[in-house]
Amino acid sequence: MMNLMTASDPVPARPEVALDPPLFSGAQGSGDLQFSYLHQVHDLSLDCIKIVSDEGTLLSMNRNGQKAMQVDDFSTCQGADWLSFWQGEARVLMLAAFERARGGQAAHFSGFCPTMKGEPRWWDVTLAPLVDPAQGGTGPLLVVSRDITAEHLAREALNDLNARLHEEVQRQTESLRRERQTLLQTNEELENIAYSLSHDLLTPVRHMLSFARLARTADADKRERYLGIIERSAEHLSTMIDGVLRLDRKSTRLNSSHRCISYA
């Protein structure tokens, strides 16, 4: 396990850093420039950059990472068990990635982990060994965590919207199916009514036509009787037509009310 460095410990020698391509090759003090470059990248990065021992102990964290994790004083969590920060499904993914990185391979996972103050956060995490596996043994791991909370919440909101849209489409589809069934049934009933009405309306018309023809050749007494029959048939026909019109107006009001209820 890597020992934690204290203020009284001597400052270790700067490591040799290989950049590809070599940015400062040939320049005076190129080693210092390369170290300063990586140091600035480490401090300026908005990601949470940590060094974790091969046993899971938190050894270091960059400044912006401390802000992202809401760490007011790093000494309060330095040496803590980084593995214990992850719970539930995210812990399973983290442990699998951690074991892969301990074995010498870069690993990646995404999951939920709250800040030190308990605020919910979702992270995209990459782990990589700091020691070349070819040298044998295990060593500390570099862990880079990127805050993807905004993206995660946006994705959840989009999924929720899609689910509600799907439910609404299903509801409207079912409503249209029921209305179509109602219309088919109504059309069938109207066809039956139209057939019945045509028969009922034609009967007095035929009576009027028949007695009108008889009235032309009949004497005065019979003509008067035939005209009376024609008049009664006309009145009966008028009553039937008024009934049809009342039924049509009532049906129109009911259909309008049904549509209002359906789309409310």
JSON list of N, CA and C in Angstrom, two decimals, residues 146-183:
[
{"chain": "A", "resi": 146, "resn": "ARG", "atom": "N", "xyz": [-15.74, 12.60, -14.32]},
{"chain": "A", "resi": 146, "resn": "ARG", "atom": "CA", "xyz": [-16.36, 13.77, -14.95]},
{"chain": "A", "resi": 146, "resn": "ARG", "atom": "C", "xyz": [-17.82, 13.85, -14.50]},
{"chain": "A", "resi": 147, "resn": "ASP", "atom": "N", "xyz": [-18.22, 15.04, -14.05]},
{"chain": "A", "resi": 147, "resn": "ASP", "atom": "CA", "xyz": [-19.59, 15.25, -13.59]},
{"chain": "A", "resi": 147, "resn": "ASP", "atom": "C", "xyz": [-20.54, 15.29, -14.80]},
{"chain": "A", "resi": 148, "resn": "ILE", "atom": "N", "xyz": [-21.42, 14.28, -14.88]},
{"chain": "A", "resi": 148, "resn": "ILE", "atom": "CA", "xyz": [-22.38, 14.21, -15.99]},
{"chain": "A", "resi": 148, "resn": "ILE", "atom": "C", "xyz": [-23.81, 14.34, -15.45]},
{"chain": "A", "resi": 149, "resn": "THR", "atom": "N", "xyz": [-23.95, 15.01, -14.31]},
{"chain": "A", "resi": 149, "resn": "THR", "atom": "CA", "xyz": [-25.27, 15.13, -13.69]},
{"chain": "A", "resi": 149, "resn": "THR", "atom": "C", "xyz": [-26.27, 15.81, -14.61]},
{"chain": "A", "resi": 150, "resn": "ALA", "atom": "N", "xyz": [-25.86, 16.92, -15.24]},
{"chain": "A", "resi": 150, "resn": "ALA", "atom": "CA", "xyz": [-26.78, 17.66, -16.12]},
{"chain": "A", "resi": 150, "resn": "ALA", "atom": "C", "xyz": [-27.23, 16.78, -17.28]},
{"chain": "A", "resi": 151, "resn": "GLU", "atom": "N", "xyz": [-26.28, 16.05, -17.88]},
{"chain": "A", "resi": 151, "resn": "GLU", "atom": "CA", "xyz": [-26.64, 15.16, -19.00]},
{"chain": "A", "resi": 151, "resn": "GLU", "atom": "C", "xyz": [-27.56, 14.04, -18.53]},
{"chain": "A", "resi": 152, "resn": "HIS", "atom": "N", "xyz": [-27.27, 13.49, -17.35]},
{"chain": "A", "resi": 152, "resn": "HIS", "atom": "CA", "xyz": [-28.10, 12.39, -16.82]},
{"chain": "A", "resi": 152, "resn": "HIS", "atom": "C", "xyz": [-29.52, 12.87, -16.55]},
{"chain": "A", "resi": 153, "resn": "LEU", "atom": "N", "xyz": [-29.65, 14.04, -15.91]},
{"chain": "A", "resi": 153, "resn": "LEU", "atom": "CA", "xyz": [-30.99, 14.56, -15.61]},
{"chain": "A", "resi": 153, "resn": "LEU", "atom": "C", "xyz": [-31.74, 14.91, -16.89]},
{"chain": "A", "resi": 154, "resn": "ALA", "atom": "N", "xyz": [-31.01, 15.45, -17.90]},
{"chain": "A", "resi": 154, "resn": "ALA", "atom": "CA", "xyz": [-31.66, 15.77, -19.18]},
{"chain": "A", "resi": 154, "resn": "ALA", "atom": "C", "xyz": [-32.15, 14.49, -19.86]},
{"chain": "A", "resi": 155, "resn": "ARG", "atom": "N", "xyz": [-31.32, 13.43, -19.76]},
{"chain": "A", "resi": 155, "resn": "ARG", "atom": "CA", "xyz": [-31.71, 12.14, -20.36]},
{"chain": "A", "resi": 155, "resn": "ARG", "atom": "C", "xyz": [-32.92, 11.56, -19.64]},
{"chain": "A", "resi": 156, "resn": "GLU", "atom": "N", "xyz": [-32.93, 11.67, -18.32]},
{"chain": "A", "resi": 156, "resn": "GLU", "atom": "CA", "xyz": [-34.09, 11.18, -17.55]},
{"chain": "A", "resi": 156, "resn": "GLU", "atom": "C", "xyz": [-35.35, 11.96, -17.90]},
{"chain": "A", "resi": 157, "resn": "ALA", "atom": "N", "xyz": [-35.20, 13.29, -18.04]},
{"chain": "A", "resi": 157, "resn": "ALA", "atom": "CA", "xyz": [-36.36, 14.13, -18.39]},
{"chain": "A", "resi": 157, "resn": "ALA", "atom": "C", "xyz": [-36.88, 13.76, -19.78]},
{"chain": "A", "resi": 158, "resn": "LEU", "atom": "N", "xyz": [-35.94, 13.50, -20.71]},
{"chain": "A", "resi": 158, "resn": "LEU", "atom": "CA", "xyz": [-36.34, 13.11, -22.06]},
{"chain": "A", "resi": 158, "resn": "LEU", "atom": "C", "xyz": [-37.04, 11.76, -22.05]},
{"chain": "A", "resi": 159, "resn": "ASN", "atom": "N", "xyz": [-36.50, 10.82, -21.28]},
{"chain": "A", "resi": 159, "resn": "ASN", "atom": "CA", "xyz": [-37.14, 9.50, -21.18]},
{"chain": "A", "resi": 159, "resn": "ASN", "atom": "C", "xyz": [-38.53, 9.61, -20.57]},
{"chain": "A", "resi": 160, "resn": "ASP", "atom": "N", "xyz": [-38.66, 10.47, -19.55]},
{"chain": "A", "resi": 160, "resn": "ASP", "atom": "CA", "xyz": [-39.97, 10.67, -18.93]},
{"chain": "A", "resi": 160, "resn": "ASP", "atom": "C", "xyz": [-40.95, 11.29, -19.92]},
{"chain": "A", "resi": 161, "resn": "LEU", "atom": "N", "xyz": [-40.46, 12.28, -20.70]},
{"chain": "A", "resi": 161, "resn": "LEU", "atom": "CA", "xyz": [-41.31, 12.91, -21.70]},
{"chain": "A", "resi": 161, "resn": "LEU", "atom": "C", "xyz": [-41.75, 11.90, -22.75]},
{"chain": "A", "resi": 162, "resn": "ASN", "atom": "N", "xyz": [-40.78, 11.07, -23.21]},
{"chain": "A", "resi": 162, "resn": "ASN", "atom": "CA", "xyz": [-41.12, 10.06, -24.21]},
{"chain": "A", "resi": 162, "resn": "ASN", "atom": "C", "xyz": [-42.15, 9.07, -23.67]},
{"chain": "A", "resi": 163, "resn": "ALA", "atom": "N", "xyz": [-42.00, 8.70, -22.39]},
{"chain": "A", "resi": 163, "resn": "ALA", "atom": "CA", "xyz": [-42.96, 7.77, -21.79]},
{"chain": "A", "resi": 163, "resn": "ALA", "atom": "C", "xyz": [-44.35, 8.38, -21.71]},
{"chain": "A", "resi": 164, "resn": "ARG", "atom": "N", "xyz": [-44.40, 9.68, -21.32]},
{"chain": "A", "resi": 164, "resn": "ARG", "atom": "CA", "xyz": [-45.71, 10.34, -21.24]},
{"chain": "A", "resi": 164, "resn": "ARG", "atom": "C", "xyz": [-46.32, 10.54, -22.61]},
{"chain": "A", "resi": 165, "resn": "LEU", "atom": "N", "xyz": [-45.48, 10.82, -23.61]},
{"chain": "A", "resi": 165, "resn": "LEU", "atom": "CA", "xyz": [-45.98, 10.95, -24.98]},
{"chain": "A", "resi": 165, "resn": "LEU", "atom": "C", "xyz": [-46.52, 9.61, -25.49]},
{"chain": "A", "resi": 166, "resn": "HIS", "atom": "N", "xyz": [-45.80, 8.54, -25.14]},
{"chain": "A", "resi": 166, "resn": "HIS", "atom": "CA", "xyz": [-46.26, 7.21, -25.55]},
{"chain": "A", "resi": 166, "resn": "HIS", "atom": "C", "xyz": [-47.61, 6.89, -24.92]},
{"chain": "A", "resi": 167, "resn": "GLU", "atom": "N", "xyz": [-47.75, 7.20, -23.63]},
{"chain": "A", "resi": 167, "resn": "GLU", "atom": "CA", "xyz": [-49.03, 6.96, -22.94]},
{"chain": "A", "resi": 167, "resn": "GLU", "atom": "C", "xyz": [-50.15, 7.78, -23.58]},
{"chain": "A", "resi": 168, "resn": "GLU", "atom": "N", "xyz": [-49.83, 9.05, -23.93]},
{"chain": "A", "resi": 168, "resn": "GLU", "atom": "CA", "xyz": [-50.85, 9.90, -24.53]},
{"chain": "A", "resi": 168, "resn": "GLU", "atom": "C", "xyz": [-51.25, 9.39, -25.91]},
{"chain": "A", "resi": 169, "resn": "VAL", "atom": "N", "xyz": [-50.26, 8.93, -26.69]},
{"chain": "A", "resi": 169, "resn": "VAL", "atom": "CA", "xyz": [-50.57, 8.35, -28.01]},
{"chain": "A", "resi": 169, "resn": "VAL", "atom": "C", "xyz": [-51.44, 7.12, -27.86]},
{"chain": "A", "resi": 170, "resn": "GLN", "atom": "N", "xyz": [-51.11, 6.28, -26.87]},
{"chain": "A", "resi": 170, "resn": "GLN", "atom": "CA", "xyz": [-51.91, 5.08, -26.62]},
{"chain": "A", "resi": 170, "resn": "GLN", "atom": "C", "xyz": [-53.34, 5.46, -26.23]},
{"chain": "A", "resi": 171, "resn": "ARG", "atom": "N", "xyz": [-53.44, 6.49, -25.38]},
{"chain": "A", "resi": 171, "resn": "ARG", "atom": "CA", "xyz": [-54.78, 6.91, -24.93]},
{"chain": "A", "resi": 171, "resn": "ARG", "atom": "C", "xyz": [-55.59, 7.46, -26.10]},
{"chain": "A", "resi": 172, "resn": "GLN", "atom": "N", "xyz": [-54.96, 8.31, -26.90]},
{"chain": "A", "resi": 172, "resn": "GLN", "atom": "CA", "xyz": [-55.67, 8.88, -28.05]},
{"chain": "A", "resi": 172, "resn": "GLN", "atom": "C", "xyz": [-56.03, 7.81, -29.07]},
{"chain": "A", "resi": 173, "resn": "THR", "atom": "N", "xyz": [-55.12, 6.85, -29.26]},
{"chain": "A", "resi": 173, "resn": "THR", "atom": "CA", "xyz": [-55.39, 5.76, -30.20]},
{"chain": "A", "resi": 173, "resn": "THR", "atom": "C", "xyz": [-56.59, 4.94, -29.75]},
{"chain": "A", "resi": 174, "resn": "GLU", "atom": "N", "xyz": [-56.63, 4.64, -28.44]},
{"chain": "A", "resi": 174, "resn": "GLU", "atom": "CA", "xyz": [-57.77, 3.88, -27.91]},
{"chain": "A", "resi": 174, "resn": "GLU", "atom": "C", "xyz": [-59.06, 4.69, -28.02]},
{"chain": "A", "resi": 175, "resn": "SER", "atom": "N", "xyz": [-58.96, 6.01, -27.76]},
{"chain": "A", "resi": 175, "resn": "SER", "atom": "CA", "xyz": [-60.14, 6.87, -27.89]},
{"chain": "A", "resi": 175, "resn": "SER", "atom": "C", "xyz": [-60.65, 6.89, -29.32]},
{"chain": "A", "resi": 176, "resn": "LEU", "atom": "N", "xyz": [-59.73, 7.01, -30.28]},
{"chain": "A", "resi": 176, "resn": "LEU", "atom": "CA", "xyz": [-60.12, 7.00, -31.69]},
{"chain": "A", "resi": 176, "resn": "LEU", "atom": "C", "xyz": [-60.72, 5.65, -32.10]},
{"chain": "A", "resi": 177, "resn": "ARG", "atom": "N", "xyz": [-60.16, 4.57, -31.53]},
{"chain": "A", "resi": 177, "resn": "ARG", "atom": "CA", "xyz": [-60.69, 3.24, -31.85]},
{"chain": "A", "resi": 177, "resn": "ARG", "atom": "C", "xyz": [-62.14, 3.12, -31.37]},
{"chain": "A", "resi": 178, "resn": "ARG", "atom": "N", "xyz": [-62.38, 3.62, -30.13]},
{"chain": "A", "resi": 178, "resn": "ARG", "atom": "CA", "xyz": [-63.74, 3.56, -29.60]},
{"chain": "A", "resi": 178, "resn": "ARG", "atom": "C", "xyz": [-64.69, 4.44, -30.42]},
{"chain": "A", "resi": 179, "resn": "GLU", "atom": "N", "xyz": [-64.22, 5.62, -30.81]},
{"chain": "A", "resi": 179, "resn": "GLU", "atom": "CA", "xyz": [-65.08, 6.51, -31.61]},
{"chain": "A", "resi": 179, "resn": "GLU", "atom": "C", "xyz": [-65.38, 5.88, -32.97]},
{"chain": "A", "resi": 180, "resn": "ARG", "atom": "N", "xyz": [-64.37, 5.24, -33.55]},
{"chain": "A", "resi": 180, "resn": "ARG", "atom": "CA", "xyz": [-64.59, 4.58, -34.84]},
{"chain": "A", "resi": 180, "resn": "ARG", "atom": "C", "xyz": [-65.64, 3.48, -34.71]},
{"chain": "A", "resi": 181, "resn": "GLN", "atom": "N", "xyz": [-65.53, 2.71, -33.61]},
{"chain": "A", "resi": 181, "resn": "GLN", "atom": "CA", "xyz": [-66.50, 1.65, -33.37]},
{"chain": "A", "resi": 181, "resn": "GLN", "atom": "C", "xyz": [-67.90, 2.23, -33.19]},
{"chain": "A", "resi": 182, "resn": "THR", "atom": "N", "xyz": [-67.96, 3.36, -32.47]},
{"chain": "A", "resi": 182, "resn": "THR", "atom": "CA", "xyz": [-69.26, 4.01, -32.26]},
{"chain": "A", "resi": 182, "resn": "THR", "atom": "C", "xyz": [-69.84, 4.50, -33.58]},
{"chain": "A", "resi": 183, "resn": "LEU", "atom": "N", "xyz": [-68.98, 5.08, -34.43]},
{"chain": "A", "resi": 183, "resn": "LEU", "atom": "CA", "xyz": [-69.45, 5.58, -35.72]},
{"chain": "A", "resi": 183, "resn": "LEU", "atom": "C", "xyz": [-69.94, 4.45, -36.63]}
]
